[in-house]
Tab-separated table of C-alpha atoms in Angstrom:
chain	number	residue	atom	x	y	z
A	196	MET	CA	129.027	47.731	26.171
A	197	ASP	CA	127.648	48.641	29.535
A	198	GLN	CA	129.380	51.659	31.044
A	199	ASN	CA	129.394	50.239	34.589
A	200	LEU	CA	130.969	47.026	33.407
A	201	LYS	CA	133.607	48.994	31.602
A	202	THR	CA	134.556	50.981	34.717
A	203	GLU	CA	134.540	47.811	36.747
A	204	LEU	CA	136.891	46.144	34.281
A	205	SER	CA	139.185	49.169	34.196
A	206	LYS	CA	139.564	48.887	37.976
A	207	HIS	CA	141.056	45.466	37.338
A	208	GLY	CA	143.422	46.775	34.724
A	209	ILE	CA	141.378	45.672	31.737
A	210	PHE	CA	140.709	48.243	29.090
A	211	ALA	CA	137.674	47.514	26.953
A	212	THR	CA	136.565	49.571	24.007
A	213	SER	CA	134.902	49.334	20.628
A	214	PHE	CA	136.454	50.050	17.293
A	215	GLU	CA	134.063	52.941	16.780
A	216	GLU	CA	135.080	54.545	20.058
A	217	LEU	CA	138.762	54.136	19.342
A	218	TYR	CA	138.352	55.509	15.829
A	219	ASN	CA	136.403	58.564	17.002
A	220	TRP	CA	138.792	59.105	19.899
A	221	GLY	CA	141.641	59.317	17.448
A	222	ARG	CA	139.738	61.599	15.104
A	223	LYS	CA	138.489	64.018	17.689
A	224	ASN	CA	141.929	64.567	19.165
A	225	SER	CA	143.664	65.363	15.909
A	226	VAL	CA	141.409	67.903	14.255
A	227	TRP	CA	143.679	70.102	12.199
A	228	PRO	CA	142.219	73.471	11.276
A	229	LEU	CA	142.919	75.322	8.073
A	230	THR	CA	145.165	78.389	8.333
A	231	PHE	CA	142.557	80.823	7.224
A	232	GLY	CA	141.292	84.066	8.721
A	233	LEU	CA	138.933	86.679	7.364
A	234	ALA	CA	138.709	89.545	9.845
A	235	CYS	CA	139.083	90.522	13.486
A	236	CYS	CA	137.784	87.121	14.697
A	237	ALA	CA	140.946	85.649	13.187
A	238	ILE	CA	142.961	87.590	15.757
A	239	GLU	CA	141.022	85.861	18.540
A	240	MET	CA	141.546	82.557	16.768
A	241	ILE	CA	145.287	83.205	16.685
A	242	ALA	CA	145.210	84.114	20.371
A	243	THR	CA	143.450	80.814	21.052
A	244	THR	CA	146.304	78.888	19.515
A	245	MET	CA	149.006	80.731	21.450
A	246	ALA	CA	150.416	79.779	24.822
A	247	ARG	CA	147.866	81.506	27.039
A	248	TYR	CA	144.799	79.627	25.742
A	249	ASP	CA	146.725	76.821	24.065
A	250	LEU	CA	144.457	75.043	21.632
A	251	ALA	CA	147.212	72.409	21.386
A	252	ARG	CA	145.713	70.811	24.506
A	253	PHE	CA	142.892	69.599	22.261
A	254	GLY	CA	145.098	68.240	19.521
A	255	ALA	CA	144.484	71.125	17.173
A	256	GLU	CA	147.751	72.988	17.276
A	257	VAL	CA	148.707	72.219	13.695
A	258	PHE	CA	147.094	74.821	11.476
A	259	ARG	CA	147.559	73.414	8.018
A	260	PRO	CA	148.474	75.832	5.247
A	261	SER	CA	146.801	73.635	2.637
A	262	PRO	CA	143.118	72.674	2.526
A	263	ARG	CA	144.178	69.206	1.378
A	264	GLN	CA	145.608	68.519	4.822
A	265	ALA	CA	142.961	70.195	6.943
A	266	ASP	CA	139.950	68.731	8.751
A	267	LEU	CA	138.334	71.863	10.111
A	268	MET	CA	137.503	75.215	8.610
A	269	ILE	CA	137.102	78.014	11.130
A	270	VAL	CA	135.251	80.777	9.301
A	271	SER	CA	136.582	83.599	11.426
A	272	GLY	CA	135.151	86.922	10.338
A	273	THR	CA	132.994	88.732	7.828
A	274	VAL	CA	132.462	86.853	4.604
A	275	THR	CA	132.077	89.378	1.824
A	276	LYS	CA	130.246	88.455	-1.331
A	277	LYS	CA	133.500	88.794	-3.185
A	278	MET	CA	135.184	86.333	-0.806
A	279	ALA	CA	132.329	83.802	-0.551
A	280	PRO	CA	133.200	81.785	-3.709
A	281	GLN	CA	136.777	81.409	-2.481
A	282	VAL	CA	135.593	80.185	0.939
A	283	VAL	CA	133.341	77.586	-0.693
A	284	ARG	CA	136.151	76.567	-3.016
A	285	LEU	CA	138.528	76.058	-0.073
A	286	TYR	CA	135.880	73.966	1.658
A	287	ASN	CA	135.472	71.852	-1.475
A	288	GLN	CA	139.207	71.242	-1.579
A	289	MET	CA	139.262	69.799	1.948
A	290	PRO	CA	139.104	66.013	2.182
A	291	GLU	CA	136.322	64.269	4.098
A	292	PRO	CA	135.607	64.089	6.984
A	293	LYS	CA	135.528	67.847	7.278
A	294	TYR	CA	133.911	70.214	9.722
A	295	VAL	CA	133.076	73.910	9.841
A	296	ILE	CA	132.947	76.291	12.791
A	297	ALA	CA	131.258	79.623	12.003
A	298	MET	CA	133.008	81.960	14.406
A	299	GLY	CA	131.424	85.252	15.380
A	300	ALA	CA	128.337	87.252	14.493
A	301	CYS	CA	129.513	87.981	10.945
A	302	ALA	CA	130.151	84.408	9.944
A	303	ILE	CA	126.823	83.194	11.312
A	304	SER	CA	124.587	86.014	10.065
A	305	GLY	CA	126.487	88.990	8.670
A	306	GLY	CA	126.607	90.552	12.123
A	307	PRO	CA	126.912	94.329	12.383
A	308	PHE	CA	127.580	94.485	8.641
A	309	ARG	CA	124.419	92.599	7.699
A	310	ASP	CA	122.841	95.578	5.946
A	311	GLY	CA	125.920	96.142	3.836
A	312	TYR	CA	125.634	95.622	0.108
A	313	ASN	CA	128.826	93.558	0.063
A	314	VAL	CA	128.270	91.169	2.973
A	315	LEU	CA	127.158	87.570	2.820
A	316	LYS	CA	124.502	87.064	5.488
A	317	GLY	CA	125.963	83.922	6.999
A	318	ILE	CA	128.294	81.301	5.552
A	319	ASP	CA	125.653	78.611	6.235
A	320	ARG	CA	123.984	79.740	3.012
A	321	PHE	CA	126.601	77.861	1.044
A	322	ILE	CA	128.319	75.271	3.232
A	323	PRO	CA	127.042	73.112	6.115
A	324	VAL	CA	128.126	74.541	9.480
A	325	ASP	CA	128.676	72.224	12.450
A	326	VAL	CA	129.108	74.727	15.284
A	327	HIS	CA	128.005	78.357	15.415
A	328	ILE	CA	129.654	80.713	17.938
A	329	PRO	CA	127.963	84.027	18.684
A	330	GLY	CA	130.009	87.006	19.841
A	331	CYS	CA	131.717	89.990	18.329
A	332	PRO	CA	134.396	88.758	18.460
A	333	PRO	CA	133.972	85.601	20.574
A	334	ARG	CA	136.559	85.241	23.293
A	335	PRO	CA	139.147	82.460	22.981
A	336	GLU	CA	137.222	80.517	25.631
A	337	ALA	CA	134.195	80.568	23.340
A	338	LEU	CA	136.239	79.154	20.489
A	339	ILE	CA	137.596	76.466	22.790
A	340	HIS	CA	134.029	75.683	23.844
A	341	ALA	CA	133.014	75.426	20.215
A	342	PHE	CA	135.962	73.150	19.631
A	343	MET	CA	134.956	70.898	22.519
A	344	THR	CA	131.395	70.875	21.200
A	345	LEU	CA	132.762	69.701	17.879
A	346	GLN	CA	134.792	67.004	19.621
A	347	ASP	CA	131.655	65.791	21.381
A	348	LYS	CA	129.894	65.762	18.047
A	349	ILE	CA	132.659	63.715	16.461
A	350	SER	CA	132.817	61.196	19.288
A	351	ALA	CA	129.044	60.701	19.111
A	352	GLN	CA	129.117	59.803	15.420
A	353	HIS	CA	128.284	56.217	14.493
A	354	LEU	CA	130.239	54.545	11.787
A	355	THR	CA	127.360	52.363	10.629
A	356	GLY	CA	123.632	52.676	10.400
A	357	GLU	CA	121.377	55.433	9.178
A	358	SER	CA	122.802	58.060	11.511
A	359	ARG	CA	126.328	57.732	10.171
A	360	PRO	CA	127.914	61.027	9.134
A	361	ARG	CA	127.931	62.465	5.652
A	362	HIS	CA	131.381	61.304	4.689
A	363	LEU	CA	130.360	57.669	5.139
A	364	LYS	CA	127.316	57.985	2.905
A	365	ALA	CA	128.434	57.497	-0.657
A	366	ASP	CA	125.501	59.255	-2.252
A	367	LEU	CA	125.848	62.516	-0.295
A	368	PRO	CA	128.006	65.285	-1.744
A	369	SER	CA	131.343	66.328	-0.303
A	370	GLU	CA	131.560	69.342	-2.559
A	371	PHE	CA	129.105	72.181	-2.812
A	372	PRO	CA	128.364	74.490	-5.748
A	373	VAL	CA	130.548	77.590	-5.853
A	374	PRO	CA	128.398	80.713	-6.285
A	375	ALA	CA	129.110	82.922	-9.274
A	376	PHE	CA	129.368	86.700	-9.441
A	377	GLY	CA	126.117	87.977	-10.903
A	378	GLU	CA	124.967	91.379	-12.040
A	379	HIS	CA	123.337	92.255	-8.722
A	380	GLY	CA	124.822	89.767	-6.282
A	381	LEU	CA	125.851	86.177	-5.895
A	382	GLU	CA	124.126	83.634	-8.098
A	383	PRO	CA	122.564	81.686	-6.550
A	384	ALA	CA	122.099	83.762	-3.409
A	385	GLN	CA	122.050	80.593	-1.315
A	386	ASN	CA	122.330	76.842	-1.727
A	387	ASP	CA	118.852	75.566	-0.905
A	388	GLU	CA	120.146	72.064	-0.153
A	389	VAL	CA	122.282	73.407	2.665
A	390	PHE	CA	120.579	76.553	3.862
A	391	LEU	CA	117.559	76.346	6.096
A	392	ASN	CA	115.527	79.187	4.676
A	393	PRO	CA	113.699	80.763	7.637
A	394	LEU	CA	110.807	81.837	5.409
A	395	LYS	CA	110.225	78.290	4.215
A	396	VAL	CA	110.472	76.990	7.784
A	397	ILE	CA	107.814	79.440	8.955
A	398	GLN	CA	105.512	78.671	6.047
A	399	GLY	CA	105.993	74.963	6.640
S	118	MET	CA	145.566	131.578	1.513
S	119	THR	CA	141.873	132.030	2.043
S	120	LEU	CA	139.183	130.406	-0.027
S	121	GLU	CA	138.190	133.789	-1.464
S	122	GLU	CA	141.714	134.343	-2.720
S	123	ILE	CA	141.839	130.868	-4.267
S	124	SER	CA	138.494	131.505	-5.900
S	125	GLY	CA	139.787	134.796	-7.310
S	126	ARG	CA	142.948	133.169	-8.639
S	127	LEU	CA	140.922	130.490	-10.380
S	128	GLN	CA	138.589	132.976	-11.993
S	129	THR	CA	141.372	135.226	-13.248
S	130	GLY	CA	143.694	132.375	-14.196
S	131	ILE	CA	141.151	130.339	-16.172
S	132	PRO	CA	138.890	132.336	-18.454
S	133	GLY	CA	135.280	131.264	-18.191
S	134	CYS	CA	135.766	129.161	-15.056
S	135	GLN	CA	132.844	129.447	-12.700
S	136	VAL	CA	133.675	129.094	-9.044
S	137	GLU	CA	131.077	129.155	-6.343
S	138	MET	CA	131.677	129.161	-2.614
S	139	VAL	CA	129.703	126.519	-0.721
S	140	ILE	CA	129.259	127.684	2.851
S	141	ASN	CA	129.283	125.096	5.606
S	142	GLY	CA	127.085	126.368	8.399
S	143	SER	CA	128.285	123.902	11.020
S	144	PRO	CA	130.774	124.885	13.783
S	145	SER	CA	133.653	123.460	11.747
S	146	ALA	CA	132.848	126.062	9.056
S	147	GLN	CA	134.724	124.040	6.479
S	148	ASN	CA	133.678	125.957	3.405
S	149	SER	CA	134.400	124.592	-0.020
S	150	LEU	CA	134.702	125.649	-3.635
S	151	LEU	CA	132.303	124.387	-6.267
S	152	ILE	CA	134.079	124.356	-9.604
S	153	ASP	CA	132.263	123.947	-12.885
S	154	ARG	CA	133.202	120.612	-14.377
S	155	HIS	CA	134.207	121.873	-17.810
S	156	HIS	CA	137.194	123.651	-16.306
S	157	GLY	CA	137.912	121.076	-13.634
S	158	LEU	CA	141.199	119.804	-15.039
S	159	ALA	CA	142.574	123.270	-15.737
S	160	ALA	CA	141.595	124.352	-12.241
S	161	ALA	CA	143.351	121.325	-10.755
S	162	ARG	CA	146.549	122.113	-12.700
S	163	LEU	CA	146.479	125.709	-11.519
S	164	LEU	CA	145.905	124.702	-7.915
S	165	ARG	CA	148.823	122.292	-7.976
S	166	ASP	CA	151.334	124.327	-9.975
S	167	ASP	CA	150.595	127.895	-8.920
S	168	LEU	CA	149.113	127.504	-5.461
S	169	GLN	CA	151.323	124.554	-4.426
S	170	LEU	CA	148.409	122.357	-3.388
S	171	ASP	CA	150.542	119.339	-4.119
S	172	PHE	CA	148.703	116.595	-2.248
S	173	CYS	CA	145.209	115.255	-2.870
S	174	SER	CA	144.475	113.296	0.277
S	175	ASN	CA	140.875	112.310	-0.203
S	176	VAL	CA	138.356	111.810	-2.983
S	177	THR	CA	134.795	111.000	-2.099
S	178	ALA	CA	131.357	111.479	-3.559
S	179	VAL	CA	127.838	112.445	-2.534
S	180	ASP	CA	124.620	111.410	-4.186
S	181	TRP	CA	121.960	114.101	-4.366
S	182	PRO	CA	118.750	112.499	-5.619
S	183	ASP	CA	115.910	114.412	-7.263
S	184	ARG	CA	114.214	116.614	-4.720
S	185	GLU	CA	110.690	117.916	-4.589
S	186	LYS	CA	110.178	121.424	-3.350
S	187	THR	CA	106.737	122.535	-2.224
S	188	GLU	CA	105.961	126.231	-2.141
S	189	LYS	CA	102.832	127.934	-0.907
S	190	ILE	CA	101.883	130.888	-3.028
S	191	LYS	CA	99.046	133.252	-2.280
S	192	THR	CA	97.162	134.362	-5.366
S	193	LYS	CA	94.044	136.401	-5.833
S	194	GLN	CA	91.239	134.631	-7.629
S	195	ILE	CA	87.634	135.485	-8.286
S	196	VAL	CA	85.444	132.857	-6.691
S	197	ASP	CA	81.653	133.276	-7.139
S	198	GLY	CA	82.107	136.898	-8.163
S	199	VAL	CA	84.050	137.793	-5.026
S	200	GLU	CA	87.759	138.346	-5.020
S	201	LYS	CA	89.456	136.035	-2.583
S	202	GLU	CA	92.954	135.191	-1.603
S	203	VAL	CA	93.635	131.543	-2.368
S	204	GLU	CA	96.633	129.564	-1.231
S	205	GLU	CA	98.153	127.365	-3.851
S	206	THR	CA	100.819	124.768	-3.338
S	207	ARG	CA	103.231	124.350	-6.173
S	208	LYS	CA	105.559	121.441	-6.491
S	209	THR	CA	108.796	121.779	-8.358
S	210	THR	CA	111.304	118.994	-8.799
S	211	ILE	CA	114.933	119.895	-8.483
S	212	PRO	CA	116.932	117.455	-10.580
S	213	GLY	CA	119.540	115.446	-8.748
S	214	TYR	CA	123.226	115.175	-9.446
S	215	LEU	CA	126.320	113.409	-8.250
S	216	GLU	CA	128.949	115.425	-6.502
S	217	VAL	CA	132.581	114.561	-6.046
S	218	VAL	CA	134.600	116.079	-3.200
S	219	TYR	CA	138.370	116.492	-3.179
S	220	HIS	CA	140.467	117.373	-0.137
S	221	LEU	CA	143.710	119.091	-1.065
S	222	PHE	CA	146.716	119.887	1.097
S	223	SER	CA	149.912	121.775	0.502
S	224	MET	CA	152.959	119.925	1.771
S	225	ALA	CA	155.207	122.795	0.668
S	226	LYS	CA	153.308	125.470	2.556
S	227	LYS	CA	151.963	123.196	5.320
S	228	GLU	CA	148.438	124.333	4.593
S	229	GLY	CA	145.112	122.710	4.088
S	230	PRO	CA	142.704	121.293	3.582
S	231	VAL	CA	141.134	123.037	0.611
S	232	VAL	CA	137.880	121.334	-0.259
S	233	LEU	CA	136.836	121.185	-3.906
S	234	ARG	CA	133.549	120.010	-5.303
S	235	MET	CA	132.379	119.189	-8.792
S	236	ARG	CA	128.894	118.213	-9.869
S	237	THR	CA	127.653	116.088	-12.747
S	238	GLY	CA	124.879	117.201	-15.067
S	239	ASN	CA	122.476	114.550	-13.801
S	240	ARG	CA	122.476	111.098	-12.235
S	241	THR	CA	121.914	109.016	-15.369
S	242	ASP	CA	123.351	109.723	-18.807
S	243	ASP	CA	125.395	112.838	-18.029
S	244	ALA	CA	127.256	111.536	-14.988
S	245	SER	CA	130.772	112.321	-16.118
S	246	LEU	CA	133.435	114.537	-14.597
S	247	PRO	CA	137.030	115.261	-15.536
S	248	SER	CA	139.527	113.051	-13.746
S	249	VAL	CA	142.233	114.740	-11.709
S	250	THR	CA	144.427	111.626	-11.693
S	251	PRO	CA	146.788	113.157	-14.299
S	252	VAL	CA	147.327	115.995	-11.810
S	253	TRP	CA	147.352	114.123	-8.492
S	254	ARG	CA	148.308	110.481	-8.843
S	255	SER	CA	146.846	109.720	-5.405
S	256	ALA	CA	143.344	110.227	-6.801
S	257	GLU	CA	143.540	107.154	-9.008
S	258	PHE	CA	142.151	104.458	-6.705
S	259	GLN	CA	139.736	106.788	-4.960
S	260	GLU	CA	138.241	107.905	-8.256
S	261	ARG	CA	137.861	104.262	-9.192
S	262	GLU	CA	136.003	103.773	-5.918
S	263	ALA	CA	133.668	106.688	-6.687
S	264	PHE	CA	133.120	105.202	-10.142
S	265	ASP	CA	132.385	101.807	-8.637
S	266	LEU	CA	130.041	102.834	-5.859
S	267	PHE	CA	128.403	105.964	-7.326
S	268	GLY	CA	128.715	105.496	-11.073
S	269	ILE	CA	130.577	108.737	-11.742
S	270	VAL	CA	132.512	108.391	-14.987
S	271	PHE	CA	135.889	110.116	-14.741
S	272	GLU	CA	137.060	111.243	-18.166
S	273	GLY	CA	140.794	111.048	-18.632
S	274	HIS	CA	141.285	108.426	-15.916
S	275	PRO	CA	144.052	106.024	-16.981
S	276	ASP	CA	142.419	102.845	-15.665
S	277	LEU	CA	138.761	103.281	-14.846
S	278	ARG	CA	137.595	99.880	-13.593
S	279	ARG	CA	135.579	98.749	-10.607
S	280	ILE	CA	137.780	98.463	-7.565
S	281	LEU	CA	135.628	96.980	-4.775
S	282	MET	CA	132.804	95.161	-6.500
S	283	TRP	CA	133.519	92.538	-9.137
S	284	GLU	CA	133.556	93.006	-12.872
S	285	GLY	CA	130.094	92.406	-14.263
S	286	PHE	CA	128.326	93.969	-11.281
S	287	THR	CA	125.939	96.558	-12.679
S	288	ASP	CA	124.651	98.506	-9.658
S	289	HIS	CA	126.125	101.403	-7.751
S	290	PRO	CA	125.563	100.504	-4.091
S	291	MET	CA	126.269	103.864	-2.469
S	292	ARG	CA	123.560	105.654	-4.403
S	293	LYS	CA	120.559	106.600	-2.322
S	294	ASP	CA	118.142	104.680	-4.547
S	295	TYR	CA	120.132	101.433	-4.462
S	296	VAL	CA	118.040	98.425	-3.522
S	297	PRO	CA	119.820	95.170	-2.688
S	298	PRO	CA	118.549	92.033	-4.426
S	299	PRO	CA	115.370	90.729	-2.762
S	300	ASP	CA	116.740	87.262	-1.987
S	301	ASP	CA	119.626	88.855	-0.099
S	302	ASP	CA	117.932	89.125	3.249
S	303	PHE	CA	114.935	87.025	4.210
S	304	GLU	CA	114.102	88.983	7.325
S	305	LEU	CA	113.820	92.192	5.323
S	306	SER	CA	111.716	90.691	2.567
S	307	ARG	CA	109.367	89.308	5.215
S	308	GLU	CA	108.718	92.743	6.652
S	309	GLN	CA	107.806	94.169	3.265
């Protein structure tokens, strides 16, 4: 529907919308994150939910204590190799549609601990990430910005056609393989179906 | 009580115990005692019971890899019938070892720390040391950590398992020659 026509109609007290818009509007304003923190970024995440920054304004005040009831996973902090299988398992237990925000330098790349023997170098090696936030730790405003970015992403999703999101495509997976503890590290070290290997991108 | 006195008490109290003073040349001058590992447990008992060092606050380890020492030696050789002084460089390898460091305090006397060291025979098949967990219970988890990250086997430890890395992990990441798996970091493997 033409945007100008819509505004013109609304001036006359007529509200016009599409089912897709209404559906996405409802979804984007009730994104419930999973109660789940890994390190110091979690403290900023908690601050974001409290009265001063008030994430409740965006319909995300209910942090669910169970992955079965959550829509959004905020990976807030360093993911150690020992923790990575549990993070993937929690993600697998969330029902579709589900989204991931990788919060902070550690969650997106390993951050200052990247050279550590025990640190996973970015959670996007195992699960698809929707929004990355840089920062160490990111300020609550940055998390809110990431949240609004996610809302924009949700409201732009089409329910039909080729560009429809993953959860509406029956043949795409909603669960991802949980890495196992190997003799020298995680096996596999990354999920090639999810992770965009920079080496392979450079080589073409 | 000075370190010299402690060293004397150990040598008189435990027959055959070798104690060596390791001098720290830095401004802190925190000297330490190197105790031979065969008398480690007896030395720990004596330190706790007789010298009232009743608290082991810290257990850590150091990896000393094999070192190569180059020396220049001047020798006289006959070259073309003329005696000449020739410089020769000799390389000797000093075998490496693993060293465990204990920090002891006395709550009773409000003294400390007394720093103890023990060294393993080598870094591979003779990497065992006596555990002091039967003497100081606080050493239990920290000795497990040294076992996990350095591969020091503590004999007499009640529950020697990995504590940070998972069961089935075979490496010892804090050793100097540890190399992370190549698929761990793409940026690093690109540089190589």
